[in-house]
Coordinates of C-alpha atoms in Angstrom, one line a residue:
Chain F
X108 CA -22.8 0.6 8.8
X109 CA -20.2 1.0 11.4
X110 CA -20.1 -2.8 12.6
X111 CA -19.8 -3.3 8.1
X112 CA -16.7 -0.8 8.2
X113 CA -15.2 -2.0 10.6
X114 CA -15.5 -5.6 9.9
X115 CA -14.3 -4.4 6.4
X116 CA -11.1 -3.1 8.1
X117 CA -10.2 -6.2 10.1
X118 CA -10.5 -7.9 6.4
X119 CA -8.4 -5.7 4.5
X120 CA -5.6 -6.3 7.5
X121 CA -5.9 -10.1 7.6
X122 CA -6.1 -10.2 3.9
X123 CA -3.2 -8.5 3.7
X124 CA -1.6 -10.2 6.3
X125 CA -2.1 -13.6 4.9
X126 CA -1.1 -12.9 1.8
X127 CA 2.7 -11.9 2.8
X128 CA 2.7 -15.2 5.1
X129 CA 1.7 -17.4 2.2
X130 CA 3.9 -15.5 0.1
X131 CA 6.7 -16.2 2.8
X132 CA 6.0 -19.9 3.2
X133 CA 5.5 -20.6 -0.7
X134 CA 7.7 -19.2 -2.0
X135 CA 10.5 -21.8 -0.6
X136 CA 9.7 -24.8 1.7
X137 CA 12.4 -23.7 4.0
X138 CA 10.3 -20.2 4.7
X139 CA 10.0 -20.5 8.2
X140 CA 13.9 -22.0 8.4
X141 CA 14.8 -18.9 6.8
X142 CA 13.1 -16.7 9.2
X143 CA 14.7 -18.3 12.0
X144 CA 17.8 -18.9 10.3
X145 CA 19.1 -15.0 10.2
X146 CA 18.7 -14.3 14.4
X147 CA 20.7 -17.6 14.9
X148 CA 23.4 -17.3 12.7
X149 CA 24.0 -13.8 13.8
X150 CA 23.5 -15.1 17.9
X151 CA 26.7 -17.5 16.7
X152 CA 28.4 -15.2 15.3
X153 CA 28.0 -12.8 18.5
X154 CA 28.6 -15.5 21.0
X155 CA 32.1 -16.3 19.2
X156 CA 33.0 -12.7 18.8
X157 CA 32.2 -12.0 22.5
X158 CA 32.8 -14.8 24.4
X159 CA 36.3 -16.4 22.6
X160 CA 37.9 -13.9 20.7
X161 CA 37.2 -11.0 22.9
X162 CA 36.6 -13.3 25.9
X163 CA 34.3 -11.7 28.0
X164 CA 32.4 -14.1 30.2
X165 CA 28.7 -13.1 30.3
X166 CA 26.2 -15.4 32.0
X167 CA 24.0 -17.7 29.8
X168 CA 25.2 -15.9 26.9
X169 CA 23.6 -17.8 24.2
X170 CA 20.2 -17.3 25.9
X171 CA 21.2 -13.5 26.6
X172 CA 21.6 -13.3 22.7
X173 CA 18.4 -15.3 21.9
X174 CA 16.4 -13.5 23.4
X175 CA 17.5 -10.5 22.4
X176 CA 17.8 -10.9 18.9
X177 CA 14.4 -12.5 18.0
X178 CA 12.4 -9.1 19.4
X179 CA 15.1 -7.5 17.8
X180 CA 14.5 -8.8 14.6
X181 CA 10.4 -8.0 14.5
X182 CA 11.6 -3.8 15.1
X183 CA 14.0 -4.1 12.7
X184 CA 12.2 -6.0 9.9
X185 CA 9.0 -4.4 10.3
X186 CA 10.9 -0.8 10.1
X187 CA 12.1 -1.7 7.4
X188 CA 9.5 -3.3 5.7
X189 CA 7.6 0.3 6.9
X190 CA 9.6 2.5 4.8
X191 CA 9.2 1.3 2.3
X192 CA 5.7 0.5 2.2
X193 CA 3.4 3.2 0.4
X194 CA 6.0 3.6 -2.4
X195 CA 6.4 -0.3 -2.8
X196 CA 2.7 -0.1 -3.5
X197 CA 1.7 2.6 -5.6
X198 CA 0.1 0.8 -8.1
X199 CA -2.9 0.1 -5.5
X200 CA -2.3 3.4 -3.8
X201 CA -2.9 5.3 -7.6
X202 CA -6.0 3.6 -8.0
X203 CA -8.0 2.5 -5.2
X204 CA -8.9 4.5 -2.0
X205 CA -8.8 1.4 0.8
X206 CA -7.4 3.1 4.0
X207 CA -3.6 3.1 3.4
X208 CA -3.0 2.8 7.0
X209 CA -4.0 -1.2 6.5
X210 CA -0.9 -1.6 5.0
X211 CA 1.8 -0.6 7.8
X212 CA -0.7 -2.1 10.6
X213 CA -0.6 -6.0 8.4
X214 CA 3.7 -5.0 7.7
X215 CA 4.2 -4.9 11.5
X216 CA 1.7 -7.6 12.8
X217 CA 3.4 -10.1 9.6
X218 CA 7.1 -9.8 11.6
X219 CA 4.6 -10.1 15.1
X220 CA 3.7 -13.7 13.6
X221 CA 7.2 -14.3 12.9
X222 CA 8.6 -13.7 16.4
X223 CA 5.6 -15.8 18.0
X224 CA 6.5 -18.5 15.4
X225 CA 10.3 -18.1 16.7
X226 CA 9.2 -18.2 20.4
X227 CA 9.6 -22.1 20.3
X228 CA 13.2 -21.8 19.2
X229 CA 13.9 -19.3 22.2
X230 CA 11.9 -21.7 25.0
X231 CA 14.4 -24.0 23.6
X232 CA 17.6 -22.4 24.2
X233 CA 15.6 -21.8 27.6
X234 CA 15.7 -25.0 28.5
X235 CA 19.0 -25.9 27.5
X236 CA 19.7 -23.4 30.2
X237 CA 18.1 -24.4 32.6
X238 CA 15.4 -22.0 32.6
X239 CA 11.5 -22.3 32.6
X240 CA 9.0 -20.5 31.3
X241 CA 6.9 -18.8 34.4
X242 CA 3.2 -17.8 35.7
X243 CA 4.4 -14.5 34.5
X244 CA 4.6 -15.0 30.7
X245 CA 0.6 -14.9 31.0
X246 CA 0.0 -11.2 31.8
X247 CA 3.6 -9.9 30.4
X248 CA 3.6 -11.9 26.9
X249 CA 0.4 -9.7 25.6
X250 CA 1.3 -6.6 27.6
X251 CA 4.6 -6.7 26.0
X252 CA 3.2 -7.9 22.4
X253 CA 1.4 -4.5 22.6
X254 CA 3.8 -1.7 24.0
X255 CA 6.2 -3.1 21.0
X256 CA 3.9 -3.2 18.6
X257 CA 2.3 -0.1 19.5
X258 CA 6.0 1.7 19.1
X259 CA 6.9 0.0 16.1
X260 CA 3.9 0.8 14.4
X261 CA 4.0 4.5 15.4
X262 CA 7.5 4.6 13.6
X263 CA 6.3 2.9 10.5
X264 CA 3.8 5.5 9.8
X265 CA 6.1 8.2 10.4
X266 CA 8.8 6.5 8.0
X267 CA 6.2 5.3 5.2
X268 CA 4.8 8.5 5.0
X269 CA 7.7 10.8 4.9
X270 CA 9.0 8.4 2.3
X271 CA 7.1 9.3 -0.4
X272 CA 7.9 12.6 -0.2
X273 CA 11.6 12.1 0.3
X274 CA 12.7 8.5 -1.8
X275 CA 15.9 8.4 -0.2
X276 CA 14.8 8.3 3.2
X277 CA 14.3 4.2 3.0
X278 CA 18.2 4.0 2.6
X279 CA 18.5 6.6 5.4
X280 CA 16.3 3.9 7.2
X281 CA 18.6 1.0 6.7
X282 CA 22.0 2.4 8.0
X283 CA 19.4 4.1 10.6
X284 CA 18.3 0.5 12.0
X285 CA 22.2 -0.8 11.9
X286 CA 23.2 2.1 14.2
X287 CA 19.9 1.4 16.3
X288 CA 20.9 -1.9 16.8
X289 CA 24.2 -1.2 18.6
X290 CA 22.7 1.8 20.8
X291 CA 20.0 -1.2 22.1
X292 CA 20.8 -3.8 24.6
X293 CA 20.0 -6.6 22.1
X294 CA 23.8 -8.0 22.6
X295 CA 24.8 -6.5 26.0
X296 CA 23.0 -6.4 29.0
X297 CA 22.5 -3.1 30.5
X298 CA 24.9 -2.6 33.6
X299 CA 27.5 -3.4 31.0
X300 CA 27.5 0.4 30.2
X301 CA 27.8 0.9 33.7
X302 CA 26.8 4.3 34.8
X303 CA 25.9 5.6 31.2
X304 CA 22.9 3.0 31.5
X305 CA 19.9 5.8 32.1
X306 CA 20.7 7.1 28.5
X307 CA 19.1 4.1 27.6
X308 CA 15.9 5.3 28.4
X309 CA 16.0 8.2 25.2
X310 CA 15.7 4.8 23.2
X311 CA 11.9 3.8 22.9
X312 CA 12.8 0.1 22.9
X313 CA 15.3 0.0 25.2
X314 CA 12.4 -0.9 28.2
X315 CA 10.7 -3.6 26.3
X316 CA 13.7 -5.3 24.9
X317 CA 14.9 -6.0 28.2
X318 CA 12.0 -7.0 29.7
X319 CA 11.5 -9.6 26.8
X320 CA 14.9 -11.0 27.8
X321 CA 14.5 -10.6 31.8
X322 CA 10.6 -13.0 30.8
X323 CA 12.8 -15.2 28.8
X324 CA 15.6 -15.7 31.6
X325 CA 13.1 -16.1 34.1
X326 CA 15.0 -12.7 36.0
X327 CA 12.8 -9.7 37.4
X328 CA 11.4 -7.3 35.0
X329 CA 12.8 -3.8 35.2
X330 CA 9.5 -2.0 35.2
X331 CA 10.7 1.3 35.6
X332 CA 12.5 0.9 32.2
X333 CA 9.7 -0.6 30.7
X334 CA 7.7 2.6 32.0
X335 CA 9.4 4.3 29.4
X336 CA 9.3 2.0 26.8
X337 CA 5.4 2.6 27.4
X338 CA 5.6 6.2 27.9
X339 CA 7.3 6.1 24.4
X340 CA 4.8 4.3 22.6
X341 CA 2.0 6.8 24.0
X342 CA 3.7 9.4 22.4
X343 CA 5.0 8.0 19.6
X344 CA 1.7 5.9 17.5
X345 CA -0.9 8.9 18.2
X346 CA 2.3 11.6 16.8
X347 CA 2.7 8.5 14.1
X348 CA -0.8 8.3 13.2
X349 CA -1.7 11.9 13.3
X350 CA 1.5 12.5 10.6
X351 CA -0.3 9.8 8.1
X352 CA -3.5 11.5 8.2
X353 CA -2.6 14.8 7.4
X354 CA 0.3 13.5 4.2
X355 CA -2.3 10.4 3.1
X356 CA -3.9 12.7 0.5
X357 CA -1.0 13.6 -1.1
X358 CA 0.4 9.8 -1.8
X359 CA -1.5 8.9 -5.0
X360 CA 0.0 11.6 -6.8
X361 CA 3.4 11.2 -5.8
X362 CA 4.0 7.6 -5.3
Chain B
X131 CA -34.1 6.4 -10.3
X132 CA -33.2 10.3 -8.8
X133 CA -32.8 12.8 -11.5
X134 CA -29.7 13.6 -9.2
X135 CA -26.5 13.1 -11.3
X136 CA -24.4 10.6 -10.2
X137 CA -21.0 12.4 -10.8
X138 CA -20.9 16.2 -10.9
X139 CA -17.1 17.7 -11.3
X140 CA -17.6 22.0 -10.4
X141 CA -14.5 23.7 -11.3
X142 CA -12.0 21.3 -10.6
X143 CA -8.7 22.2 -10.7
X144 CA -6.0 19.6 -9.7
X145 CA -2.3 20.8 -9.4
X146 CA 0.8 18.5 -8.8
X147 CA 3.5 19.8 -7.3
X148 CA 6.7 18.8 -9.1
X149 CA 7.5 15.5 -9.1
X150 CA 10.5 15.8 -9.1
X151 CA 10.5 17.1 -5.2
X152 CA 10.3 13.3 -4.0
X153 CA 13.4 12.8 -6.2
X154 CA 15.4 15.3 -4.4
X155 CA 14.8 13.5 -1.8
X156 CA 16.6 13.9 2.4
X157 CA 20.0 14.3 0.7
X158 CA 18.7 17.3 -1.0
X159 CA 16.8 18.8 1.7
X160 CA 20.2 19.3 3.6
X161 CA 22.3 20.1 1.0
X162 CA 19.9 22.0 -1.5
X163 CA 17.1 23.3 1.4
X164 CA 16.2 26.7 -0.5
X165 CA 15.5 25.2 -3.7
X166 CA 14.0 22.8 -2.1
X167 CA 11.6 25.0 -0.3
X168 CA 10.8 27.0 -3.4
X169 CA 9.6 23.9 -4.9
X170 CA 7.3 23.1 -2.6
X171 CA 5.7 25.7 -2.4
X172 CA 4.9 26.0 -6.1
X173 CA 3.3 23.6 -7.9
X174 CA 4.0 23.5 -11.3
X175 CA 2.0 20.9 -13.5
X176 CA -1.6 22.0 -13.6
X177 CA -3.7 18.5 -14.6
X178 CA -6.8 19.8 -14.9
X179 CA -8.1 23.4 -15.0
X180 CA -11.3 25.0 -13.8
X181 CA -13.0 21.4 -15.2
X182 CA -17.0 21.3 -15.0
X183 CA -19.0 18.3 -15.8
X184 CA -22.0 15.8 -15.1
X185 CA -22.5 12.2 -15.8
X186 CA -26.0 11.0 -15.9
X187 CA -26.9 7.5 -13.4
X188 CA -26.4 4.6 -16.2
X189 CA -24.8 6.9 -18.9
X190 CA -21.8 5.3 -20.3
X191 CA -19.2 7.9 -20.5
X192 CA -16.1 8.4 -22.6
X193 CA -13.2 10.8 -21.7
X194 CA -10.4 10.7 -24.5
X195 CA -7.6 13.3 -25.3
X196 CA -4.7 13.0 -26.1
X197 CA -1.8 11.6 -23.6
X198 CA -1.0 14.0 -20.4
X199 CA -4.3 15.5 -20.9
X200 CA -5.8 14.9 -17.8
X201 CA -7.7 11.4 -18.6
X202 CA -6.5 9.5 -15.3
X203 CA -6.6 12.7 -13.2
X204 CA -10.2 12.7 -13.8
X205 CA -10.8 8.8 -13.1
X206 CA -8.4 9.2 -9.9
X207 CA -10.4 12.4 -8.7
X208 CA -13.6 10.3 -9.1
X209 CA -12.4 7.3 -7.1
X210 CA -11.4 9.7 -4.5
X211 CA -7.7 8.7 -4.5
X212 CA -7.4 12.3 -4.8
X213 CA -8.1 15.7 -3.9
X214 CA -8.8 18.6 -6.1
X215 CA -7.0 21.7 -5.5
X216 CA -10.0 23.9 -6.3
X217 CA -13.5 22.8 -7.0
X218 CA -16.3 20.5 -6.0
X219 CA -16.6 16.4 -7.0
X220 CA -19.7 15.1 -5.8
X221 CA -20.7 11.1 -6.5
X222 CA -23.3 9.2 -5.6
X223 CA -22.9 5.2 -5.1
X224 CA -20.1 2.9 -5.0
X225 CA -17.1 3.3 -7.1
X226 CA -15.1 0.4 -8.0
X227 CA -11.7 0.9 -10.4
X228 CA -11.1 -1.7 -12.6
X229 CA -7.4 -2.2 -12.1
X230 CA -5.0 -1.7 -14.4
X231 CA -3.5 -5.2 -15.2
X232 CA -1.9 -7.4 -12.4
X233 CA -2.1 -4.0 -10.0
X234 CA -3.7 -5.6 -6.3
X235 CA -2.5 -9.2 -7.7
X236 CA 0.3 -11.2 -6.4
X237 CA 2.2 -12.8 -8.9
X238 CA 3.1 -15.7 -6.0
X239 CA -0.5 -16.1 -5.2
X240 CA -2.8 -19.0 -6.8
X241 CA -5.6 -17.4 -8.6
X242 CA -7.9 -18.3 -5.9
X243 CA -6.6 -16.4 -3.5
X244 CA -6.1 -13.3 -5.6
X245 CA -9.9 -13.0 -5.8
X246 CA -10.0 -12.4 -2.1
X247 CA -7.2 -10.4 -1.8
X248 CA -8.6 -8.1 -4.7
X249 CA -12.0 -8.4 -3.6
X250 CA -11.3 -7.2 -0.7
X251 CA -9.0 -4.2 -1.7
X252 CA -11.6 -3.0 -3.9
X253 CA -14.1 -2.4 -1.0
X254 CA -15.5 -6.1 -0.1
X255 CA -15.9 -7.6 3.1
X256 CA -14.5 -11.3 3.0
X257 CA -17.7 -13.1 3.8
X258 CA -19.4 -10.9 0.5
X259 CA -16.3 -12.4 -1.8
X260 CA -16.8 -16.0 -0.5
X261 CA -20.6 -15.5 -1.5
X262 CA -20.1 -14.2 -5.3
X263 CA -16.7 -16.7 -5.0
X264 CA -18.8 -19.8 -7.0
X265 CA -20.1 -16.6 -10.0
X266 CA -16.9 -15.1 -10.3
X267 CA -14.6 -18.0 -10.9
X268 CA -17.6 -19.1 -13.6
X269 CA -17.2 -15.9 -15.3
X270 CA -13.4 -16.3 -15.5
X271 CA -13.7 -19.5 -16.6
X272 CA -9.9 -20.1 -16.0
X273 CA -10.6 -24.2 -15.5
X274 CA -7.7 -25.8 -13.4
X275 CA -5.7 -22.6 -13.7
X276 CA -7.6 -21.0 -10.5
X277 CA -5.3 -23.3 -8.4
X278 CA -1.8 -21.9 -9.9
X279 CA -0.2 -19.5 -9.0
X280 CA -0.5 -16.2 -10.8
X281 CA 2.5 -16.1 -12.5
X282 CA 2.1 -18.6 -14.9
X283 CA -1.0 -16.7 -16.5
X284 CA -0.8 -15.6 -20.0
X285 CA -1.8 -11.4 -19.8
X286 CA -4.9 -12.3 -20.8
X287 CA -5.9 -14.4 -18.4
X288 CA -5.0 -12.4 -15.7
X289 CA -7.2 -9.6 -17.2
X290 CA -10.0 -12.3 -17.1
X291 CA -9.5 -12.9 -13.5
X292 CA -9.7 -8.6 -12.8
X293 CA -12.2 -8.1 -14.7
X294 CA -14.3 -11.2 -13.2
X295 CA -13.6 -9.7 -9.6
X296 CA -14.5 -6.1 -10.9
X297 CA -18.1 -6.9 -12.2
X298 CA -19.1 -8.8 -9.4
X299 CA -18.5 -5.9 -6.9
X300 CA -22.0 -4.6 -7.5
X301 CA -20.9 -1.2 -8.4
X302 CA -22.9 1.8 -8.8
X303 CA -20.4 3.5 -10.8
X304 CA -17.6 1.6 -12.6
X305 CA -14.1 3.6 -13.8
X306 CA -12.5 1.9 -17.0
X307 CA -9.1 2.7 -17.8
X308 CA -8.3 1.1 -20.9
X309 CA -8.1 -2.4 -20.3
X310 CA -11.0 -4.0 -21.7
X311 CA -9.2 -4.9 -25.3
X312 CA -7.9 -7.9 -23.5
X313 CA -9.3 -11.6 -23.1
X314 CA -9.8 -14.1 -26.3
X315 CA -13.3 -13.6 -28.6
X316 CA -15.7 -15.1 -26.1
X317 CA -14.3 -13.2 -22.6
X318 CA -15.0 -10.7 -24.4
X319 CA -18.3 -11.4 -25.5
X320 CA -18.8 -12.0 -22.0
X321 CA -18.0 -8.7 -20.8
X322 CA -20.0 -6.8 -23.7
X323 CA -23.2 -9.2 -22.3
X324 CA -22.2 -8.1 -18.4
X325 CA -21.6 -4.9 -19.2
X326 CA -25.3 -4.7 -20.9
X327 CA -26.6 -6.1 -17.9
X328 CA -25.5 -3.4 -15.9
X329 CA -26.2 -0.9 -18.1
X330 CA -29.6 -2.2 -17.5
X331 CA -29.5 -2.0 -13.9
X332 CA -28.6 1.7 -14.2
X333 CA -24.9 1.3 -13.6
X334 CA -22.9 4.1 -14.8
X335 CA -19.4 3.8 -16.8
X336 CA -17.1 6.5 -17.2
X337 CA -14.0 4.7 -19.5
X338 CA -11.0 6.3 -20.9
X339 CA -10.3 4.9 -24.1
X340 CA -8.1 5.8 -27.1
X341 CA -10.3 3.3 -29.3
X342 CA -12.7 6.5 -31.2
X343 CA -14.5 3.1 -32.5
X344 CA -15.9 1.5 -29.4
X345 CA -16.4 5.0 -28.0
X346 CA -18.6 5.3 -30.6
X347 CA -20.3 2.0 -30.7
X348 CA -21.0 1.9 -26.7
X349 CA -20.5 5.0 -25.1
X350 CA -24.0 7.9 -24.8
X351 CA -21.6 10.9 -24.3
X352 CA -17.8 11.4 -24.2
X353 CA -15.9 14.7 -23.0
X354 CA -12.6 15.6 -25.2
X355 CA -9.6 17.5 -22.5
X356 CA -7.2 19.3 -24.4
X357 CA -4.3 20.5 -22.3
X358 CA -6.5 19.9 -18.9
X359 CA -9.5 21.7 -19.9
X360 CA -13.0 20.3 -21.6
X361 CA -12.1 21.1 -25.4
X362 CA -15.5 19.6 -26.0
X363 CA -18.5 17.6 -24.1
X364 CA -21.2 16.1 -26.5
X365 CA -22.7 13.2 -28.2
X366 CA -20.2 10.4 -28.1
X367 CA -19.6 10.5 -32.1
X368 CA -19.4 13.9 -32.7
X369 CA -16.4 13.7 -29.9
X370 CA -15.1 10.8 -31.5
X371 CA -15.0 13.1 -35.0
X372 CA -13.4 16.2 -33.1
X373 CA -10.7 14.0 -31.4
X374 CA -9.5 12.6 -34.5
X375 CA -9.7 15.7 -36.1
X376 CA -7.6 17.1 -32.9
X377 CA -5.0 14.0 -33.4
X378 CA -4.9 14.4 -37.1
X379 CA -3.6 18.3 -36.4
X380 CA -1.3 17.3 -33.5
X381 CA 0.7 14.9 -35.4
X382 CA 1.4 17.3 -38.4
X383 CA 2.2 20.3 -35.1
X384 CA 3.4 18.5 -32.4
X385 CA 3.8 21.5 -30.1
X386 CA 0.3 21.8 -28.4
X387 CA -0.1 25.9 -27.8
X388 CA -0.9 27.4 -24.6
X389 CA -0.2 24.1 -22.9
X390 CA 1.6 24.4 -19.5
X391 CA 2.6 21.0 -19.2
X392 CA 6.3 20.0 -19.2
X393 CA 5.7 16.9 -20.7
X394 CA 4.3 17.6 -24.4
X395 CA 1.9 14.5 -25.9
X396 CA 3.0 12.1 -27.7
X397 CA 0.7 12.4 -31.0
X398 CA 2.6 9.6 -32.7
X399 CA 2.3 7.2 -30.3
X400 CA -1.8 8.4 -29.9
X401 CA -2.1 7.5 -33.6
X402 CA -0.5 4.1 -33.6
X403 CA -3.1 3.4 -30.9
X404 CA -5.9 4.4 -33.1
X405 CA -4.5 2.0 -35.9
X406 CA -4.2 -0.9 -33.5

């Protein structure tokens, strides 16, 4: 029975799962241009702003910005995508009883698949650099898979759950992400804030971010920082979690 | 074969608390936080009140009343996609809802694929779809449709394909909310022969319906609500009488008394149902 239940709730996940990806990739031919297309253009549009009109010289910026944005891109989508997730689908939620929790898990590992299917643009902006990908991406590539995941899931619960008992949240959510964006190294590096660089550390993605871009620029991973970015997601998926279970009852009657 | 019933409701009483909290939303919690507090803690719609009830294994059920009654309260309370406030619901078996139309479908998504996508939100592993996968697209019989995408289905098609999923779930108890007036003469057909075949295997059915005439025709037993209580549980025609009677009243008074709903029923819109 148990082995049944839980190969029922690997199924639900993937089912859902492949449906968004074939939904993704059907819907145009382009799909996976598009979900590339969004990081780069915005990398451009950073490395011009930065580097010629306020002309600050940065190292290797275009790689800086790579591989900042494309991690980026997975927290912010799939926080978004989060909010919105048990109201999007109330119609199932109203009727059936499969574990809602299915849905934000397949939501964050969808924009997972997205950044892996990005990682060959990144190796190439790599390369172009100079730089090589090392011995190191072996351990740190699923290490850091997981700590992110782990914290962006942990959110999504918190923010799909609260949403249905407060609608606006979801836009809250979207001004929410902008701000987060500029309060995380995605387009700065972190001694550019100098001395004011530990208050990085109240942000839970501050530690993986940077150690995605220190793997992809072949530079020493701050493991101290990441320590918090883990320390984070310890606290924040169980808190997450725990939060779903006690509001999932109420959702089919007020999605 | 137990003499166990398969669904037993004991005093269910099911409250909502106002809808309209959600809609107040974060904004309102700053700005408005006591009124906002006062309405969460009362509830104000009661959906069903101090509600008692058994359905037999293999009886074919009705529940009909009129709208806001309590009819998908009940169904949602029985596939557990709810708790009551008050009260005991015990079930024995596996439930499966048949979905409203095109709810668990994606419009994007060839027929095909929506089988295992609804299959498995309605309780199947993927390996048990790809087994009954070869019976249920022969019982939609949807040809080389199966391989377009959803949205170019006609309404009735995409019933067809629900349905199709639905009756090959091996259910023990099946919840019908209204949809089975879909499909051309011989899906139909189709479903009155499946649904005999279950009836056989001791499946039980609990529908809502507004049609009095295939209450009548297939149901054992119906249960009338009437402002979220049972007005009346009997023999399925003798609740098919009282309801139009009840229907016949409401749409001369439309104010339903000692009703604490906010929403009152709609009796003309009940009636043009009836006529349809």
């Amino acid at each position: 029975m148990i082995a049944r239940s839980l190969e029922y709730r690997i199924d639900l996940v993937t089912a859902l799962l492949s449906k968004e990806l074939r939904v993704r990739y059907k819907r145009t031919v382009l799909g996976y241009a598009w979900s590339l297309l969004n990081p780069l253009a915005m990398a451009c549009i950073y490395f011009v702003l930065v580097t010629k009109i306020f002309a600050v010289s940065i190292d290797k910026y275009p790689l800086v910005l790579v591989a900042g944005l494309f991690p980026w891109q997975w927290i912010a989508n799939s926080v978004l995508a989060s909010s919105m997730i048990f109201v999007g689908n109330a119609g199932l939620i109203r009727r059936t009883s499969f574990p809602r929790a299915v849905l934000v898990l397949s939501a964050s590992l969808n924009d997972m698949i997205h950044f892996l299917a990005s990682v060959p643009v990144i190796i190439g902006v790599m390369l172009w650099h100079g730089v090589y990908p090392d011995a190191r991406w072996l351990l740190f590539f699923p290490v850091l898979l997981l700590i992110q995941w782990a914290i962006v899931v942990g959110i999504g619960f918190v923010l799909a759950s609260c949403n249905v008992f407060l609608r606006d949240l979801e836009r809250l959510v979207a001004i929410g992400v902008t701000i987060w964006f500029y309060l995380t190294p995605v387009i700065y590096t972190r001694d550019m804030l100098g001395r004011h660089s530990d208050l990085l550390k109240l942000n839970p993605v501050t530690g993986v971010v940077l150690a995605w871009r220190s793997l992809f620029m072949g530079a020493p991973i701050d493991l101290a920082m990441l320590g918090w970015s883990v320390l984070w997601a310890i606290v924040i998926l169980p808190c997450g979690y725990f939060l779903y279970r006690k509001m999932q009852w109420r959702f089919a009657e007020l999605v | 074969m137990s003499e166990a019933p398969a669904i037993r409701f004991t005093n269910v009483t099911k409250q909502y608390a106002s809808r309209a909290l959600s809609h107040v939303g974060a904004k309102g919690l700053v700005t408005r936080f006591p009124e906002f507090v006062k309405r969460a803690k009362h509830p104000v719609f009661v959906a069903l009140r101090d509600v008692s009830f058994e359905i037999k294994r293999g009886e074919c059920f009705a529940v009909i009343g009129l709208n806001g009654a309590g009819k998908s309260t009940t169904l949602a309370l029985i596939a557990r996609v709810m708790r009551p406030t008050l009260g005991t619901i015990e079930t024995r078996g596996h439930i499966c809802p048949l979905l409203e139309l095109g709810a668990g479908f994606h419009p994007d998504l060839t027929g095909r694929e929506n089988i295992l996508l609804n299959g498995v939100l309605l309780g199947m592993t993927k390996r048990e779809v790809r087994q009954k996968s070869g019976m249920i697209l022969d019982f939609a019989g949807l040809g080389a449709f199966i391989d377009e995408p959803l949205r170019t289905y006609s309404a009735g098609m995409t019933a067809r394909l629900g349905f199709s999923v639905a009756v090959h779930l091996d259910p023990d108890i099946l919840l019908i909310d209204e949809i089975l007036a879909v499909g051309d003469v011989t899906f139909q057909a189709k479903c009155i022969d499946r649904i005999g075949e279950f009836r056989r295997r001791g499946v039980t059915f609990v529908i809502v319906s507004h049609d009095t005439q295939m209450v009548r025709t297939s149901c054992d037993r119906a249960m009338l609500l009437y402002g979220g209580s049972v007005h009346m549980n009997d023999e399925a025609n003798k609740v098919a009488d009282e309801y139009l009677r009840l229907v016949g009243a409401a749409a001369v008074v439309p104010q339903v008394p000692g009703g604490s709903r906010q929403t009152e029923p709609k009796p003309a819109a009940e009636v043009a149902t009836l006529q349809a």
